[in-house]
mmCIF file of C-alpha atoms and ligand atoms in Angstrom:
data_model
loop_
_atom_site.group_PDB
_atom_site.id
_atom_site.type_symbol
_atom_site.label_atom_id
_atom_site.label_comp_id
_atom_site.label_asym_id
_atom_site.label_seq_id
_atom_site.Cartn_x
_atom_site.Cartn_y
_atom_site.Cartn_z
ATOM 1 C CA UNK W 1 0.000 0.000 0.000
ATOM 2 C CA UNK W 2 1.095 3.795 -0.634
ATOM 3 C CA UNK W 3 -0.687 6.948 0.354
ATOM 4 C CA UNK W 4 -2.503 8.670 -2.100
ATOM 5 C CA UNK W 5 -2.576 12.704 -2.144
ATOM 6 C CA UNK W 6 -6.322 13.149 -3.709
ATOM 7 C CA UNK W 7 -9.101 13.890 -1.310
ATOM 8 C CA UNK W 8 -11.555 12.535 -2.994
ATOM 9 C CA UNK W 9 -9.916 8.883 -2.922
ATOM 10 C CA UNK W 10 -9.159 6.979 0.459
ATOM 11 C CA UNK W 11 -5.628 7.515 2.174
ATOM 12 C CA UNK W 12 -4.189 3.793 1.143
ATOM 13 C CA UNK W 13 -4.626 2.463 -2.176
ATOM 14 C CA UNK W 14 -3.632 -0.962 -3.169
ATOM 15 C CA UNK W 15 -0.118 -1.407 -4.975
ATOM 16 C CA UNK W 16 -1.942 -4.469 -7.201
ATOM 17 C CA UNK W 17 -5.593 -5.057 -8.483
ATOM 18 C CA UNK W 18 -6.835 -8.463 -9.809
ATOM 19 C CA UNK W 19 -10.373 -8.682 -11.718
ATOM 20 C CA UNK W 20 -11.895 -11.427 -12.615
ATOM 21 C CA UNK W 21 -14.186 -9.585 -15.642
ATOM 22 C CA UNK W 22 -17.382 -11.471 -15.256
ATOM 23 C CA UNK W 23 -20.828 -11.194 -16.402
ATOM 24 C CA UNK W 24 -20.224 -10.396 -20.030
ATOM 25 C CA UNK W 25 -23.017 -12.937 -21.324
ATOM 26 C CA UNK W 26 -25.342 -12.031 -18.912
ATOM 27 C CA UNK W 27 -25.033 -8.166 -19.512
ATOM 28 C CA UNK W 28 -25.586 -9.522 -23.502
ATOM 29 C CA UNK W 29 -28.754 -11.540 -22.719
ATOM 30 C CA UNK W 30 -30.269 -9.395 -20.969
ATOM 31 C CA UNK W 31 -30.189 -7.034 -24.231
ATOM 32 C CA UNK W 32 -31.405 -9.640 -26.598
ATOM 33 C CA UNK W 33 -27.976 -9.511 -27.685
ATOM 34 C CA UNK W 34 -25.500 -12.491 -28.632
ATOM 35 C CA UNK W 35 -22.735 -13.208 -25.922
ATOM 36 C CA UNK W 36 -19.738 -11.948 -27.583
ATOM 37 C CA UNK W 37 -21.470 -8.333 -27.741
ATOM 38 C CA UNK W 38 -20.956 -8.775 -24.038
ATOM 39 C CA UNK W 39 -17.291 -9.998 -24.403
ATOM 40 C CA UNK W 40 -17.013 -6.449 -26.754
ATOM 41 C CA UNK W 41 -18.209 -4.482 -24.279
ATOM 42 C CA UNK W 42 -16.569 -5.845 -21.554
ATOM 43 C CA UNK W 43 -12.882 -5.350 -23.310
ATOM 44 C CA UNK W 44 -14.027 -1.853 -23.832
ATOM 45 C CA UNK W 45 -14.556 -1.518 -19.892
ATOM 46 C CA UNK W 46 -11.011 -3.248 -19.691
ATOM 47 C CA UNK W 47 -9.663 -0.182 -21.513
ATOM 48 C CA UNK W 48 -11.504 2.549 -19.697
ATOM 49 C CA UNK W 49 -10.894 0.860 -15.978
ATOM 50 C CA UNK W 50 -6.841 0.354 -16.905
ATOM 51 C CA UNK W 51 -6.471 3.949 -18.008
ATOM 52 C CA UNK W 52 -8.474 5.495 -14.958
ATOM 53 C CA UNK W 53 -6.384 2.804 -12.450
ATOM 54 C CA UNK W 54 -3.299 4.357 -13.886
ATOM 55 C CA UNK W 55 -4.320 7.771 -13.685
ATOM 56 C CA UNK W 56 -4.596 7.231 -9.969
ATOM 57 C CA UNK W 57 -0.870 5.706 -9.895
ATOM 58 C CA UNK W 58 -2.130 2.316 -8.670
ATOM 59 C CA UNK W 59 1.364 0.687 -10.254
ATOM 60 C CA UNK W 60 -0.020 -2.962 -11.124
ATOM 61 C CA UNK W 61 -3.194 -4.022 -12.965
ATOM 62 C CA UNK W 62 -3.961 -7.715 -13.542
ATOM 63 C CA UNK W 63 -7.215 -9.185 -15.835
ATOM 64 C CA UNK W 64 -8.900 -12.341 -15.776
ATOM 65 C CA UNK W 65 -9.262 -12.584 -20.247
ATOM 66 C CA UNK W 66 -9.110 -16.005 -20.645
ATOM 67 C CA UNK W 67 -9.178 -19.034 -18.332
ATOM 68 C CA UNK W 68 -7.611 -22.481 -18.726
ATOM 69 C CA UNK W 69 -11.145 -23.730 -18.539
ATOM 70 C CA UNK W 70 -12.816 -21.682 -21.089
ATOM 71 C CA UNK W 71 -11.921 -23.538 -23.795
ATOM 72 C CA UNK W 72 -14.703 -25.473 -23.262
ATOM 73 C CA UNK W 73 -17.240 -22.506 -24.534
ATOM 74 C CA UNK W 74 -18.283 -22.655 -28.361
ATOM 75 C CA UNK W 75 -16.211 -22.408 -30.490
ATOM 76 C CA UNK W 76 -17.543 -18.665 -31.794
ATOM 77 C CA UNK W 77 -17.288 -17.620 -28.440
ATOM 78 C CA UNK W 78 -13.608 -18.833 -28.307
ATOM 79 C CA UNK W 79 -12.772 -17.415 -31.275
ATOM 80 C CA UNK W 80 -14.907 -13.797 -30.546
ATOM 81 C CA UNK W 81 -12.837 -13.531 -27.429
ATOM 82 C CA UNK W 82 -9.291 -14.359 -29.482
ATOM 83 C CA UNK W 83 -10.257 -11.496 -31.864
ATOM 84 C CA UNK W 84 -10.819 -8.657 -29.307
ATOM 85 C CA UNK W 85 -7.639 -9.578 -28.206
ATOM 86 C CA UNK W 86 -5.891 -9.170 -31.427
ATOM 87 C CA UNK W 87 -7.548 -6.257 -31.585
ATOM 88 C CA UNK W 88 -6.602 -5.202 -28.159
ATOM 89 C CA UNK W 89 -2.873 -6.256 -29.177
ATOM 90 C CA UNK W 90 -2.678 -4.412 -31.822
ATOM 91 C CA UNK W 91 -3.577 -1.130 -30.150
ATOM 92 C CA UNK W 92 -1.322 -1.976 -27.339
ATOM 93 C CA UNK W 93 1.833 -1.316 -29.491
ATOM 94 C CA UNK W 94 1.077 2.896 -28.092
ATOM 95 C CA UNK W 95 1.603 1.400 -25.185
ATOM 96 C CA UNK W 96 5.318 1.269 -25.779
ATOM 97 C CA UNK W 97 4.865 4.841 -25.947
ATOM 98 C CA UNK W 98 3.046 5.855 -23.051
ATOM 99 C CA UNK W 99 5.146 4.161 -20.758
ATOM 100 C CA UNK W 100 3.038 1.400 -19.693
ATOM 101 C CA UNK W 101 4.517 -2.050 -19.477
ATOM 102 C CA UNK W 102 2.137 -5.163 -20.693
ATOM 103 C CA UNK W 103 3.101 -8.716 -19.379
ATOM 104 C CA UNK W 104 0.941 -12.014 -19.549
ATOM 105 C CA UNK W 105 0.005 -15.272 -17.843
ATOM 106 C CA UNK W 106 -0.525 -18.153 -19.012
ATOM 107 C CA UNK W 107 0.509 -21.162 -21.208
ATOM 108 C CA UNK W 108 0.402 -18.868 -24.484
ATOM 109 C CA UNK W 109 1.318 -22.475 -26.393
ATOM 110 C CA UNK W 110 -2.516 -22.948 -27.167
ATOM 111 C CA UNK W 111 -2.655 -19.543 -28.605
ATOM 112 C CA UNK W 112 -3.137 -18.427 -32.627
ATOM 113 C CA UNK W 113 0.993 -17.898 -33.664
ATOM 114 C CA UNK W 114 -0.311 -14.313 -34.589
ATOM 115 C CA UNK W 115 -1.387 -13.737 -31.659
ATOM 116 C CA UNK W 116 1.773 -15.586 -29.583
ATOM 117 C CA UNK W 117 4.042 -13.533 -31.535
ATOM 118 C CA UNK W 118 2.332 -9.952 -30.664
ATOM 119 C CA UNK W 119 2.697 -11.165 -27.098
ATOM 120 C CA UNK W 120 6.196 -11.850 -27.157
ATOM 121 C CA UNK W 121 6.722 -8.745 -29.426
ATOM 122 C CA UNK W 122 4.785 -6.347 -26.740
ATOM 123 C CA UNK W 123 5.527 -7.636 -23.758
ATOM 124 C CA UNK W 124 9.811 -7.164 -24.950
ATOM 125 C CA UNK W 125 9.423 -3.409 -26.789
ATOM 126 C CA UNK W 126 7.726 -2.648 -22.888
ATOM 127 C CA UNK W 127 9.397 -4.801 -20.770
ATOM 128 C CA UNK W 128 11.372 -1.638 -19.052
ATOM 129 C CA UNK W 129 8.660 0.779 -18.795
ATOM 130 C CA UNK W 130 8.143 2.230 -15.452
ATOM 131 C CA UNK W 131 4.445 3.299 -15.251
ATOM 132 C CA UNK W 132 1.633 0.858 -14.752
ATOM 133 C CA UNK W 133 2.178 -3.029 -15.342
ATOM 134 C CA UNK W 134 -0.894 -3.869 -17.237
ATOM 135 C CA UNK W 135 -0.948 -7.426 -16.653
ATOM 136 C CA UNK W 136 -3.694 -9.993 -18.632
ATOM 137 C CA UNK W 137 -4.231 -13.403 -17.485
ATOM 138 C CA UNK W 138 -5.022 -15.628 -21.182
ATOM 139 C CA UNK W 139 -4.986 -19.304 -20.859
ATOM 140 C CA UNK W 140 -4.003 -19.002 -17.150
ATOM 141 C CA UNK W 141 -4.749 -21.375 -14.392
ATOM 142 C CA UNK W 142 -3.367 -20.741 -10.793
ATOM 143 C CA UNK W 143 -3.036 -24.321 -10.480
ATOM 144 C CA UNK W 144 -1.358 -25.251 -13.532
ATOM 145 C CA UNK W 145 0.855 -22.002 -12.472
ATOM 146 C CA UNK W 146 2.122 -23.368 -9.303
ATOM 147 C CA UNK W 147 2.531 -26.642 -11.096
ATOM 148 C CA UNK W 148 4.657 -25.387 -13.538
ATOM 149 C CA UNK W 149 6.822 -23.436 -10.684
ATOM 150 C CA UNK W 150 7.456 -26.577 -9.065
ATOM 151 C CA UNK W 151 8.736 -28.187 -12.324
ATOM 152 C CA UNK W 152 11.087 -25.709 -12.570
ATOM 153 C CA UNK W 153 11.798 -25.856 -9.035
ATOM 154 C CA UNK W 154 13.006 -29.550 -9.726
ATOM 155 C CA UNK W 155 14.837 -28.427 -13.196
ATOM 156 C CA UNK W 156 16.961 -25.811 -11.113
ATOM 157 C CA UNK W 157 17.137 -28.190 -8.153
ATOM 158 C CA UNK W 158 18.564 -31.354 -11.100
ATOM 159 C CA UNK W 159 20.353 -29.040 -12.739
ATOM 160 C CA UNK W 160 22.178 -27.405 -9.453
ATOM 161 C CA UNK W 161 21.331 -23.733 -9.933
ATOM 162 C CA UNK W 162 19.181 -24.132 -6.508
ATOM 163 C CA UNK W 163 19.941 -26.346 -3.224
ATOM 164 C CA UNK W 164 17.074 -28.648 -2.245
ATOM 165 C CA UNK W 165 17.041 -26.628 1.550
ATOM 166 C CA UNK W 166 16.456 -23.496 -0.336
ATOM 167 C CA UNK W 167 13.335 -24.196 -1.448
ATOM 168 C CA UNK W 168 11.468 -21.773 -0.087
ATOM 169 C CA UNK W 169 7.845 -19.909 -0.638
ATOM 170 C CA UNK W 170 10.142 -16.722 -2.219
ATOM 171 C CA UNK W 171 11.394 -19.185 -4.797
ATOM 172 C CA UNK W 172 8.455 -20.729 -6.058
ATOM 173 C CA UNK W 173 7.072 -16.740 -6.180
ATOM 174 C CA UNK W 174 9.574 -15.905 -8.424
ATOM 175 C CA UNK W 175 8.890 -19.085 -10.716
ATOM 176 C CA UNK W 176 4.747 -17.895 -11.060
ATOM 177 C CA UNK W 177 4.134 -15.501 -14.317
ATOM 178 C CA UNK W 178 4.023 -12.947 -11.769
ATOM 179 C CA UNK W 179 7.321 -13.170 -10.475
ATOM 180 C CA UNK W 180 9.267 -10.143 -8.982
ATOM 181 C CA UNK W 181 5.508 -8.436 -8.796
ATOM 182 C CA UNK W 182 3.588 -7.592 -5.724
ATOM 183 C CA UNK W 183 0.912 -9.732 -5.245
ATOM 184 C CA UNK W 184 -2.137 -8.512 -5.649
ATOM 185 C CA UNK W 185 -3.868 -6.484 -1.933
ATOM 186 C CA UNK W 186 -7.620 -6.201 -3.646
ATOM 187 C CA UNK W 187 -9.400 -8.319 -6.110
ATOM 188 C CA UNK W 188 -12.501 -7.168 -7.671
ATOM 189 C CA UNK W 189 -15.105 -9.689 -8.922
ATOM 190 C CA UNK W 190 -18.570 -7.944 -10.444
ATOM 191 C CA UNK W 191 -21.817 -9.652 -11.492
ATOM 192 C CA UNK W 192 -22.763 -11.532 -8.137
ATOM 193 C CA UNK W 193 -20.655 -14.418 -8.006
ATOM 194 C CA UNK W 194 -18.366 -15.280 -5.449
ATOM 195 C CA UNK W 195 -15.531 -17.355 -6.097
ATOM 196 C CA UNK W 196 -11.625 -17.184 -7.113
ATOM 197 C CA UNK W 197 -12.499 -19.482 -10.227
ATOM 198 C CA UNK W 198 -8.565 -20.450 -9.969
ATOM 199 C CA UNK W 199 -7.128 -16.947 -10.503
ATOM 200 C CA UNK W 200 -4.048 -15.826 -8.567
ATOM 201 C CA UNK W 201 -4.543 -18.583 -6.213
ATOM 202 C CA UNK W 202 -0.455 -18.316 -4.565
ATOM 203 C CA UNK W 203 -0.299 -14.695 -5.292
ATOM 204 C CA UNK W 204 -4.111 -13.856 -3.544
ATOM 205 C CA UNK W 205 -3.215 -15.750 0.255
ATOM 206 C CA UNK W 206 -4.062 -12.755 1.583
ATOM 207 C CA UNK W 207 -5.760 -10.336 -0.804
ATOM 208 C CA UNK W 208 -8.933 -8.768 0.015
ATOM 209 C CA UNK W 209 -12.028 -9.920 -2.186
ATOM 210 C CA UNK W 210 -14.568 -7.163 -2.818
ATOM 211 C CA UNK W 211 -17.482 -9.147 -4.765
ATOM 212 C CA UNK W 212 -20.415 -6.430 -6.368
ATOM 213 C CA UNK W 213 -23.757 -6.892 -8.221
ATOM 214 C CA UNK W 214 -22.802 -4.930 -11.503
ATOM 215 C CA UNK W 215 -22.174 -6.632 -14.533
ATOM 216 C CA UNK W 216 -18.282 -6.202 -16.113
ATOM 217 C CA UNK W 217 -19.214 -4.363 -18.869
ATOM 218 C CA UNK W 218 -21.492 -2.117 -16.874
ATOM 219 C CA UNK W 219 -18.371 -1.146 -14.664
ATOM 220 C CA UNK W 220 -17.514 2.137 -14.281
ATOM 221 C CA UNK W 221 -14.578 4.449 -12.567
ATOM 222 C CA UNK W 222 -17.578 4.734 -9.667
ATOM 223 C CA UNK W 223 -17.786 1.796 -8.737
ATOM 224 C CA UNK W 224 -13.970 0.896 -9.025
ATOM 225 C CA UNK W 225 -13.507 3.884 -6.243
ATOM 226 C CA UNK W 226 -16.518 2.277 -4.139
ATOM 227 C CA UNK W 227 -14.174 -0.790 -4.455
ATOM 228 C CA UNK W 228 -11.430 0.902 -3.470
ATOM 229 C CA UNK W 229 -13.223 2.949 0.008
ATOM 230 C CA UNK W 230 -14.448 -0.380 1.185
ATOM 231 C CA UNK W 231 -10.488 -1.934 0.718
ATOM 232 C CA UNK W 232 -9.144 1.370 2.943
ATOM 233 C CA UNK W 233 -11.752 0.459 5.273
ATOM 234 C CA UNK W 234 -10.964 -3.211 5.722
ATOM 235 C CA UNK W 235 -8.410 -4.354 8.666
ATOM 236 C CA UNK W 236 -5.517 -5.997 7.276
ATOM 237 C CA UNK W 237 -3.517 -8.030 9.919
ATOM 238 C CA UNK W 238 -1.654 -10.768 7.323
ATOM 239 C CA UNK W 239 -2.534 -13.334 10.223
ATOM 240 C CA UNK W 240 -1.440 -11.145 13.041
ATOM 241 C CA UNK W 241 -3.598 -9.606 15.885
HETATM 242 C C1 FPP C 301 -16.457 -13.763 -18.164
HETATM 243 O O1 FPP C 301 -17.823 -13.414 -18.396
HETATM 244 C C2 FPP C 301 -15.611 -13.193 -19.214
HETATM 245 C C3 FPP C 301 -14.761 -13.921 -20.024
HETATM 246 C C4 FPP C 301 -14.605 -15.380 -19.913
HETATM 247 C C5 FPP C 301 -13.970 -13.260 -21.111
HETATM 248 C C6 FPP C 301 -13.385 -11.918 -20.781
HETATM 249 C C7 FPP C 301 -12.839 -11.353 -22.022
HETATM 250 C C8 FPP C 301 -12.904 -10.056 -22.397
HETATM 251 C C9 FPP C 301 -13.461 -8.981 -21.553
HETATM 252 C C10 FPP C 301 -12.415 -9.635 -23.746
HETATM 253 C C11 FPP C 301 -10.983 -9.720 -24.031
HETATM 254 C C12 FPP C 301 -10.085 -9.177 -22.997
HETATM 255 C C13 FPP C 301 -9.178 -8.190 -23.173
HETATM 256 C C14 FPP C 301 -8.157 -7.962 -22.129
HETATM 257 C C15 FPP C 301 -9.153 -7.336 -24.370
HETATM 258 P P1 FPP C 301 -18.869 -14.546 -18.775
HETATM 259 O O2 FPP C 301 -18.871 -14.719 -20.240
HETATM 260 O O3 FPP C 301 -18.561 -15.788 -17.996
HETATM 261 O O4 FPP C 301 -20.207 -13.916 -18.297
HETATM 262 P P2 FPP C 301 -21.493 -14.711 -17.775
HETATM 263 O O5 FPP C 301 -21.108 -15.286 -16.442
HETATM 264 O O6 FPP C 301 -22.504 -13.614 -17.665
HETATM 265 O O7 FPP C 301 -21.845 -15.746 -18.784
#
């Protein structure tokens, strides 16, 4: 946490932000309209919520886009989703510009090569800017995460770069996508459900969970900063008294 100067936000704001962007189909329904104008609208919200959480100097930003699990949707929806974030990619290369660094997790293996390769390509030209991390979750899984941090746990231990004894909770952090990050102090999950759905599950041990009733796409800068009262209000004590 860091104190904030404006008096219109609380004193302590959190360093990282997780949200888990959900209720896009819903919101759509509701309209008459097919999913993916939800998923549309809800990437828009993405944009508009990122820019505002940077304006406030909140330094780390990190978005549920794609689970491990969602695969299982149809196929349109799969592919609707993939193709707001090409399109999202390919408007991120200003972000080179404007100082804001973009990093993902995930398995990006499963991933259109178009679409690995913009990754790779963004995530290097912005890999040492200093203003906001933006970073997007895309075929991410916490478990398969902290599986794949204890593989490479054993490689390092096999291969002798690490000693079995030092093992230790810092080293499998900085084997997670997220490593030499913060981990996230607040995560935000709209439309009504309440659940971690597998998202940041090492990195969130002992975030604070705000869950709220509005759809994704139907959040606004308002109800981030209602978000973020209710976090300065809440009693951290990491397991102490
Ligand atoms: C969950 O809502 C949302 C998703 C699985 C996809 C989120 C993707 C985007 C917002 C677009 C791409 C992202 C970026 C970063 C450009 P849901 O479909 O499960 O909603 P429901 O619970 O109402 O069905």
């Amino acid at each position: 946490m860091f104190e904030q100067k404006s008096k219109s936000l609380p004193p302590v704001l959190p360093k990282h932000i997780g949200i888990i962007m959900d209720g896009n189909g819903r919101w759509a329904t509701k309209r008459g309209l097919p999913r993916t104008a939800g998923h549309k609208q809800g990437a828009k919200t993405f944009g508009d919520i990122t820019a505002y959480v940077r304006d406030l100097g909140i330094p780390y930003i990190t978005a549920y886009a794609f689970s491990t699990e969602n695969w299982k949707r149809p196929k349109d929806e799969v592919d609707a989703i993939m193709n707001l974030l090409r399109e999202y990619l390919k408007d991120a290369y200003r972000f080179e510009k404007e100082n804001v660094r973009v990093h993902f997790l995930g398995d990006p293996a499963p991933l259109d090569r178009d679409l690995q390769e913009m990754m790779a390509d963004i995530t290097e030209k912005s890999r040492n800017n200093t203003g906001i991390t933006v970073n997007i979750a895309l075929n991410y899984g916490g478990r398969a995460e902290i599986v794949e941090a204890a593989r490479r746990l054993v490689q390092d231990v096999r291969s002798g770069l690490l000693r079995e004894e030092d093992i230790t909770e810092e080293a499998l952090s900085a084997r997670l996508y997220t490593a030499g990050q913060p981990d996230p102090d607040l995560i935000i999950r709209p439309s009504g459900e309440h659940r971690s759905s597998n998202f940041l599950l090492w990195q969130s041990a002992y975030a604070e969970f705000i869950y709220m009733d509005v759809l994704w796409p139907d959040f606004k800068p308002e109800h981030l900063d209602k978000a973020l009262w209710e976090y300065a209000a809440r009693n951290r004590r990491f397991g102490g008294i």
